[in-house]
Tab-separated table of C-alpha atoms in Angstrom:
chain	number	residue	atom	x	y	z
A	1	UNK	CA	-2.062	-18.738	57.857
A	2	UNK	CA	0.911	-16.294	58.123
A	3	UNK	CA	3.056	-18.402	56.244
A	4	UNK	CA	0.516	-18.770	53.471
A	5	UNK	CA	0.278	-14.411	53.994
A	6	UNK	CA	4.006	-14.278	53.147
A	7	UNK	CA	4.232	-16.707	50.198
A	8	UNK	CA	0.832	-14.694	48.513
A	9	UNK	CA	2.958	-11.482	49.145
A	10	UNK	CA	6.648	-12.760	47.953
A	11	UNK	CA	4.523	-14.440	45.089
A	12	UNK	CA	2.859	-10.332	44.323
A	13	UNK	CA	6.517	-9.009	44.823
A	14	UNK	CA	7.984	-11.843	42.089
A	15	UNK	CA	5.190	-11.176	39.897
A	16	UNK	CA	5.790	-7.131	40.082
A	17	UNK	CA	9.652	-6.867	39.807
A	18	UNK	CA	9.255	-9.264	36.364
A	19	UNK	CA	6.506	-6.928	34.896
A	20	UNK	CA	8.880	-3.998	35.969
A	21	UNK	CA	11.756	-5.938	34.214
A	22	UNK	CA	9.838	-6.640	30.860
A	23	UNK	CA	8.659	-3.169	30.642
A	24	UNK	CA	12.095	-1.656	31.441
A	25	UNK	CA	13.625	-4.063	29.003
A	26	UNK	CA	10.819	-2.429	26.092
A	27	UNK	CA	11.409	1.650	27.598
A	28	UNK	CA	15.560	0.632	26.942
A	29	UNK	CA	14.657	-0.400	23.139
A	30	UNK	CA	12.387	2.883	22.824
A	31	UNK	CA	14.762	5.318	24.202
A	32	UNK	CA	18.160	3.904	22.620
A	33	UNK	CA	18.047	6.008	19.634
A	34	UNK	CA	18.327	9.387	21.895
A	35	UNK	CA	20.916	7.615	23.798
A	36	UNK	CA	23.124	8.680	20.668
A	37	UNK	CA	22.361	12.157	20.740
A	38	UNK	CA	22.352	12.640	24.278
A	39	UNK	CA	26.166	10.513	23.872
A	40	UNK	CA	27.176	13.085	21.182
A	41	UNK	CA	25.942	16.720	22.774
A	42	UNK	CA	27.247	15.535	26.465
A	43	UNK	CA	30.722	14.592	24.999
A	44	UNK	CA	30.649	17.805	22.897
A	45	UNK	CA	29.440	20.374	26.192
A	46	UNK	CA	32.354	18.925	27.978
A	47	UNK	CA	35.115	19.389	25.332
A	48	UNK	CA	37.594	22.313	25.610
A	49	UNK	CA	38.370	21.818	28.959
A	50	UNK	CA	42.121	21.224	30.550
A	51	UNK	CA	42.736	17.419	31.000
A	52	UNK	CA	43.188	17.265	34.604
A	53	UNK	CA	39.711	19.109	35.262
A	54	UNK	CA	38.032	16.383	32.531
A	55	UNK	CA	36.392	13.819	35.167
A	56	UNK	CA	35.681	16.380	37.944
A	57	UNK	CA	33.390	18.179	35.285
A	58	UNK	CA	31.588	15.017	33.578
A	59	UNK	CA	31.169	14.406	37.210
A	60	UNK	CA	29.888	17.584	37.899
A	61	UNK	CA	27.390	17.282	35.035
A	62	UNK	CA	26.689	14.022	35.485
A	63	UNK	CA	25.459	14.993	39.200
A	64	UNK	CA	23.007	17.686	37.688
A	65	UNK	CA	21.733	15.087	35.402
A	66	UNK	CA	20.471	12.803	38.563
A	67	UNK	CA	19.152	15.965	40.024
A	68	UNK	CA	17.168	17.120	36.537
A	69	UNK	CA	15.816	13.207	36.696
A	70	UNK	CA	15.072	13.522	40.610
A	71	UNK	CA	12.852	16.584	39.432
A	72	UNK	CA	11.286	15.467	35.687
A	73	UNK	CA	10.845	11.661	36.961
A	74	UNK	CA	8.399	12.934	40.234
A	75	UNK	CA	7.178	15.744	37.653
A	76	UNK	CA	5.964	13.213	34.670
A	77	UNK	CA	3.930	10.902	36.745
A	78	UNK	CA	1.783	13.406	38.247
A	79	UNK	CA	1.471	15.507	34.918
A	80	UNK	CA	0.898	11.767	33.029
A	81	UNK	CA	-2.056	11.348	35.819
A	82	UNK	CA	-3.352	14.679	36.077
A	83	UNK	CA	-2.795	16.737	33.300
A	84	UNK	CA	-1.337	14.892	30.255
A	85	UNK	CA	-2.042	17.200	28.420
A	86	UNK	CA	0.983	19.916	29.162
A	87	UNK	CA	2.900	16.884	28.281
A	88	UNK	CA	3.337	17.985	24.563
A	89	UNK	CA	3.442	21.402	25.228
A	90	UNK	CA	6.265	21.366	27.657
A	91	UNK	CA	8.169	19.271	25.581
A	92	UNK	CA	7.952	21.139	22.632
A	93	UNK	CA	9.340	24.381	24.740
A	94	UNK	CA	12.109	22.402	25.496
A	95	UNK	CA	12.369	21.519	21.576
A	96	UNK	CA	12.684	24.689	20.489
A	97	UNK	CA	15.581	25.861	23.056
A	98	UNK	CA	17.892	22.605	21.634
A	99	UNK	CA	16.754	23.980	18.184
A	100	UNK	CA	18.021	27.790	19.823
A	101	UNK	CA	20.945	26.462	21.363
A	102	UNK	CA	22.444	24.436	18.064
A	103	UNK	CA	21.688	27.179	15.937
A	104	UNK	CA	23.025	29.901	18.467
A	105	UNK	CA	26.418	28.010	17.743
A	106	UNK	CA	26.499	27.814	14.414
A	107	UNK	CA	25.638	31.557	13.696
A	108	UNK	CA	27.975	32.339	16.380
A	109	UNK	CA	30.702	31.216	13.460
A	110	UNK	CA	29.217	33.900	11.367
A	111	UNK	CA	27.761	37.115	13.371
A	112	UNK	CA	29.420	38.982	15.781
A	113	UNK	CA	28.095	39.042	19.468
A	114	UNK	CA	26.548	42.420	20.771
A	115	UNK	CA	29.653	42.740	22.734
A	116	UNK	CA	32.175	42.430	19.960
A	117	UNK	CA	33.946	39.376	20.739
A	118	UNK	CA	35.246	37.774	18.204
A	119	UNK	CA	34.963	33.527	17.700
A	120	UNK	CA	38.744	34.293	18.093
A	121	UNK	CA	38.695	35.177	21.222
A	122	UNK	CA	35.678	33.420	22.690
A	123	UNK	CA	37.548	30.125	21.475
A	124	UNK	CA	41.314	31.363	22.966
A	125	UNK	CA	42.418	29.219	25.925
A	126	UNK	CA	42.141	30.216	28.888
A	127	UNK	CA	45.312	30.827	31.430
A	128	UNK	CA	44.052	32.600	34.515
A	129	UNK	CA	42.793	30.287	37.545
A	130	UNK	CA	39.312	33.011	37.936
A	131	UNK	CA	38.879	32.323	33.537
A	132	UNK	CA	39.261	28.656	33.805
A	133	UNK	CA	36.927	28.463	36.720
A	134	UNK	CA	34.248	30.527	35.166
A	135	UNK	CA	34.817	28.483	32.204
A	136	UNK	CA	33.971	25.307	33.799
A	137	UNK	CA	31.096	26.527	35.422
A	138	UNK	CA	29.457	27.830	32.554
A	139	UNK	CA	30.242	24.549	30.123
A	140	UNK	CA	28.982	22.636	33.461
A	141	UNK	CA	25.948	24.699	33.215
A	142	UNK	CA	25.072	24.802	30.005
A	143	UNK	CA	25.337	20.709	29.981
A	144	UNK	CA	22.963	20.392	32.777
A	145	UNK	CA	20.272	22.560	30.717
A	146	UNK	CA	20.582	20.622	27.590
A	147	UNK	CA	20.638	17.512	29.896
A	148	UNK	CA	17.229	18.460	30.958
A	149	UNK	CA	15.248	18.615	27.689
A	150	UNK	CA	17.343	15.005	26.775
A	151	UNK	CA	16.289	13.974	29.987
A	152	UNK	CA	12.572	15.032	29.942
A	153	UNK	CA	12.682	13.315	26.661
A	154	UNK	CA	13.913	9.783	27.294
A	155	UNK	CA	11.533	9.792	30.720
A	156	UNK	CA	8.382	10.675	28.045
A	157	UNK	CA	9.146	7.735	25.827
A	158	UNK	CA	9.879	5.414	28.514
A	159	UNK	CA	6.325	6.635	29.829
A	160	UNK	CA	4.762	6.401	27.199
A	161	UNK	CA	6.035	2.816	26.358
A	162	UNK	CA	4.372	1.248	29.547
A	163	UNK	CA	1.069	-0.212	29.185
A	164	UNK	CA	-1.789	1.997	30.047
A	165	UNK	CA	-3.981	0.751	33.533
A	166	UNK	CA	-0.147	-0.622	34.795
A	167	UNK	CA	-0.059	0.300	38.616
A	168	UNK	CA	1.568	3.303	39.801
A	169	UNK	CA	4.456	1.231	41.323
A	170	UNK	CA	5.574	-0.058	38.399
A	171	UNK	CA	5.162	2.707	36.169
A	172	UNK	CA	7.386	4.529	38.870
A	173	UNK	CA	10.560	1.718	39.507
A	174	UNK	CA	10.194	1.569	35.545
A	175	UNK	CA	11.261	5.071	34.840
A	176	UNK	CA	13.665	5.199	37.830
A	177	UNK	CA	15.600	2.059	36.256
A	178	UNK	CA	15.788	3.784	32.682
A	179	UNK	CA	16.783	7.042	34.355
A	180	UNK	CA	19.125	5.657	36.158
A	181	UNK	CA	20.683	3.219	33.594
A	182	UNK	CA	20.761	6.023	30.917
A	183	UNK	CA	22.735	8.679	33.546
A	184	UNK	CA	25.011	6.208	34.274
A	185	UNK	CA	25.426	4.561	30.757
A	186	UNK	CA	25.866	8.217	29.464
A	187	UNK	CA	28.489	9.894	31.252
A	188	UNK	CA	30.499	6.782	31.811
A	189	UNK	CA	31.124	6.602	27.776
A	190	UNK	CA	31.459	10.285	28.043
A	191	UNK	CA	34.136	10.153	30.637
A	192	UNK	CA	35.717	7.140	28.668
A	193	UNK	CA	35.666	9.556	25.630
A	194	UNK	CA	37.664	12.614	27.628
A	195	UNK	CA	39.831	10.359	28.467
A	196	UNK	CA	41.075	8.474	25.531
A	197	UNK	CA	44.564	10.659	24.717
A	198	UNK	CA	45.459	9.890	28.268
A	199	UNK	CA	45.139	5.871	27.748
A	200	UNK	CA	46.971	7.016	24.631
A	201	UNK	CA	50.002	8.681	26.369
A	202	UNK	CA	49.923	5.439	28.773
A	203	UNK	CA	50.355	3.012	26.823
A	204	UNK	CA	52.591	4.879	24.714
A	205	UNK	CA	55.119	5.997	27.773
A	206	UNK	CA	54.590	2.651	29.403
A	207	UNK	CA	57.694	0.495	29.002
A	208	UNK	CA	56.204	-2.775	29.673
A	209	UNK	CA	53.961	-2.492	27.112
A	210	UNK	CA	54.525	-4.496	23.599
A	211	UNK	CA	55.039	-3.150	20.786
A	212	UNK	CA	50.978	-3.539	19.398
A	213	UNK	CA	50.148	-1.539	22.960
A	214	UNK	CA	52.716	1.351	21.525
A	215	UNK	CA	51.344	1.292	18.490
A	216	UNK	CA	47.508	1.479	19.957
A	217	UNK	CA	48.366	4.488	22.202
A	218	UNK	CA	49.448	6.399	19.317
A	219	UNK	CA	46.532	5.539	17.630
A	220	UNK	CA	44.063	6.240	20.182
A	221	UNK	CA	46.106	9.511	20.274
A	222	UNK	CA	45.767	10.689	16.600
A	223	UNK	CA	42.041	9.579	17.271
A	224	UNK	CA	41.109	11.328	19.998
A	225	UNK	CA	40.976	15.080	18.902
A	226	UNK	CA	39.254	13.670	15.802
A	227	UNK	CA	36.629	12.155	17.617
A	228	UNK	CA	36.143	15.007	19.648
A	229	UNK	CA	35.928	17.153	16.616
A	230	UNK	CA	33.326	15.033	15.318
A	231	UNK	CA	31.471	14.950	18.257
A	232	UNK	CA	31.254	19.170	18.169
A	233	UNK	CA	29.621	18.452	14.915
A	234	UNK	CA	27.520	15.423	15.614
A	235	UNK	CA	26.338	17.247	18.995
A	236	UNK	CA	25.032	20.579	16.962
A	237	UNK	CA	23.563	18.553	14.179
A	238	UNK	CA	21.731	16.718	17.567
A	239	UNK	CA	20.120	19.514	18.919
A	240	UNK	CA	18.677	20.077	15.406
A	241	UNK	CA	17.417	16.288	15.135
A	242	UNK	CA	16.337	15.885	18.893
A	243	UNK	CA	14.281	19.682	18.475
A	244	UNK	CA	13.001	18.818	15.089
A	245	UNK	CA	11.215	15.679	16.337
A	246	UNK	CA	9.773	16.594	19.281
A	247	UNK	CA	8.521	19.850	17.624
A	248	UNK	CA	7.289	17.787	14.574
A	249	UNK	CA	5.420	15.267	16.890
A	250	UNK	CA	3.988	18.808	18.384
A	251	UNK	CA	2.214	19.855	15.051
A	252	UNK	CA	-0.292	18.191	13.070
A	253	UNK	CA	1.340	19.577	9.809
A	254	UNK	CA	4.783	18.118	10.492
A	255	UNK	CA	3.518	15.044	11.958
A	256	UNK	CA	1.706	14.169	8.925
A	257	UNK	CA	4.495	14.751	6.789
A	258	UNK	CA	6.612	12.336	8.574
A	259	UNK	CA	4.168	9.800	8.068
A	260	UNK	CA	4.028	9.971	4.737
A	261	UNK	CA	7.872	10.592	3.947
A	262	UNK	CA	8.028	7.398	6.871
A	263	UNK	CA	6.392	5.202	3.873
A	264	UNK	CA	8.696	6.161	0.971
A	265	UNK	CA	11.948	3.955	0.213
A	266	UNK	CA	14.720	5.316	3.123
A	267	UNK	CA	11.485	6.664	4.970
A	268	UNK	CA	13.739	6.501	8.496
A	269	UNK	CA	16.326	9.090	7.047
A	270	UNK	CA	13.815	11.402	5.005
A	271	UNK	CA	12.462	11.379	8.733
A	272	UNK	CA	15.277	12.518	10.249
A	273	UNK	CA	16.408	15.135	7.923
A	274	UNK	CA	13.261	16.942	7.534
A	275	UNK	CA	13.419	16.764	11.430
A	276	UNK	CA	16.998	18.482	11.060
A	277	UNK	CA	15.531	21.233	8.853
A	278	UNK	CA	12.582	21.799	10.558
A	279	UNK	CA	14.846	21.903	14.040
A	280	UNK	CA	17.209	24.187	12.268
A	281	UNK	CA	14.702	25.982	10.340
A	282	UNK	CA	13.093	26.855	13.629
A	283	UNK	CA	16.663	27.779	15.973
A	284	UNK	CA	17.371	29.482	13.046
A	285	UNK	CA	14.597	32.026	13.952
A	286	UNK	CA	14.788	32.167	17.326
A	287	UNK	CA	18.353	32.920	17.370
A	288	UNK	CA	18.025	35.955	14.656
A	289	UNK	CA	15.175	37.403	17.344
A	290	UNK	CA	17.292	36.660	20.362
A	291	UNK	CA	20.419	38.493	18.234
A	292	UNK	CA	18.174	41.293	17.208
A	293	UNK	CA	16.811	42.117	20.836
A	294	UNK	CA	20.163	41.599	22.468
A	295	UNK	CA	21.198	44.358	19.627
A	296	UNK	CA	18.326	46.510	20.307
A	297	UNK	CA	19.143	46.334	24.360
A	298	UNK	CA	22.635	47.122	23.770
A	299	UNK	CA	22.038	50.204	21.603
A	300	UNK	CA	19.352	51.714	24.025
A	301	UNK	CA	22.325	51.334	27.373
């Protein structure tokens, strides 16, 4: 009788851990395409910094990310079964501050700060030990916010991609697994990224090395401030893309016109750049208010 008690129970565990594994498998499929983004904005919040310090602050960030997912993960299965509802809503707040942020650094290029730095100097290296501390901290920071909203995403689309009446259980090991898998998955390419003019000056001091291995270090060096360049500029057109969406999926207007631009002839990129214009459209605005009260603040000190 016990024995037959085990077998039903190894038979329930089998049969729960291959559900888990199917849904997991469709959540990984749904949430690959913010994979990129998140990729491109983490890579381009960690740039700027001196080599040596690289890994200790993708590591850094990469330990707020598990914390934002030990919070959001607990957070979306109790709003999912008690008040889906706020689901949207919260979202969308987090929508507009990626729209904020991306458009905070692009009219940074253009309008003076209420202070009076200058891009100049905001963007001059940094030599004392106190300014390259405070320098870390507040790119570390700043990661870990935008690594939230990415985060809150991915967890609402792997949520949303598991079968309604599945058991608790599974929904829960289901999102862990995708959290998980994208933290890790993330910041190891990101680290790999940082990282890619040292391999570079490897191979190319490294005497045992053929001559192909000399000749791939000094292109992975030419490549690697290139990429990272492009990554500044694939991150900020992100935050536009990622905001867009979720604030287009937020209002009936926008949502319809997706639809319909979604059943023209290159419907997936007419999608995506109204979702750019909308997200930069809508930073765009917040920024100019944020600027204009920071402004107003500073002239009433």
């Amino acid at each position: 009788m016990a024995g037959a008690s085990l077998l039903a129970l190894l038979d329930d565990i089998a049969s729960i851990l291959d559900d888990v594994a199917l849904m997991t498998k469709t959540a990984a499929k749904k949430t690959a395409g913010v994979l990129g983004d998140d990729l491109a904005l983490n890579a381009q919040q960690v740039s700027g910094v001196v080599a040596e310090r690289e890994l200790p602050v993708v590591w850094a960030v990469a330990r707020g990310s598990f914390r934002n997912k030990l919070i959001l993960i607990p957070a979306a299965l109790l709003i999912s079964a008690f008040a889906p509802w706020l689901i949207t809503p919260l979202l969308m707040l987090g929508g507009a501050y990626l729209c904020f942020e991306g458009a905070e650094k692009v009219l940074h290029r253009f309008l003076p700060s209420p202070e009076g730095h200058c891009e100049k100097e905001a963007a001059a290296p940094c030599t004392e030990a106190a300014d390259i501390a405070a320098m870390e901290k507040e790119k570390i920071t700043g990661a870990v916010r935008t690594d939230f909203v990415l985060s809150a995403e991915i967890i609402v689309i792997a949520l949303g991609s598991i079968p309604e009446g599945s058991p608790f259980m599974t929904r829960a090991l289901v999102i862990c697994l995708i959290g998980l898998a994208m933290t890790v998955g993330v910041y190891g390419l990101v680290a790999g990224i940082v990282k890619l003019d040292d391999a570079g000056i490897y191979l190319t001091r490294n005497k045992k090395a053929s001559s192909l291995g000399h000749k791939f270090g000094l292109l992975l060096l030419g490549a690697a401030p290139v990429l990272m360049r492009l990554l500044a500029v694939a991150g900020t057109i992100a935050m536009f893309m990622v905001g867009g969406d979720i604030l287009a999926h937020g209002m009936p207007f926008f949502h319809y016109i997706n639809d319909s631009l979604a059943r023209l002839p290159l419907g997936a990129v007419l999608n995506t750049l109204a979702n750019a214009a909308l997200g930069f459209l809508s930073g765009a605005v917040l920024a100019c208010g944020m600027q204009a009260a920071r402004r107003l603040m500073a002239a009433c000190r």
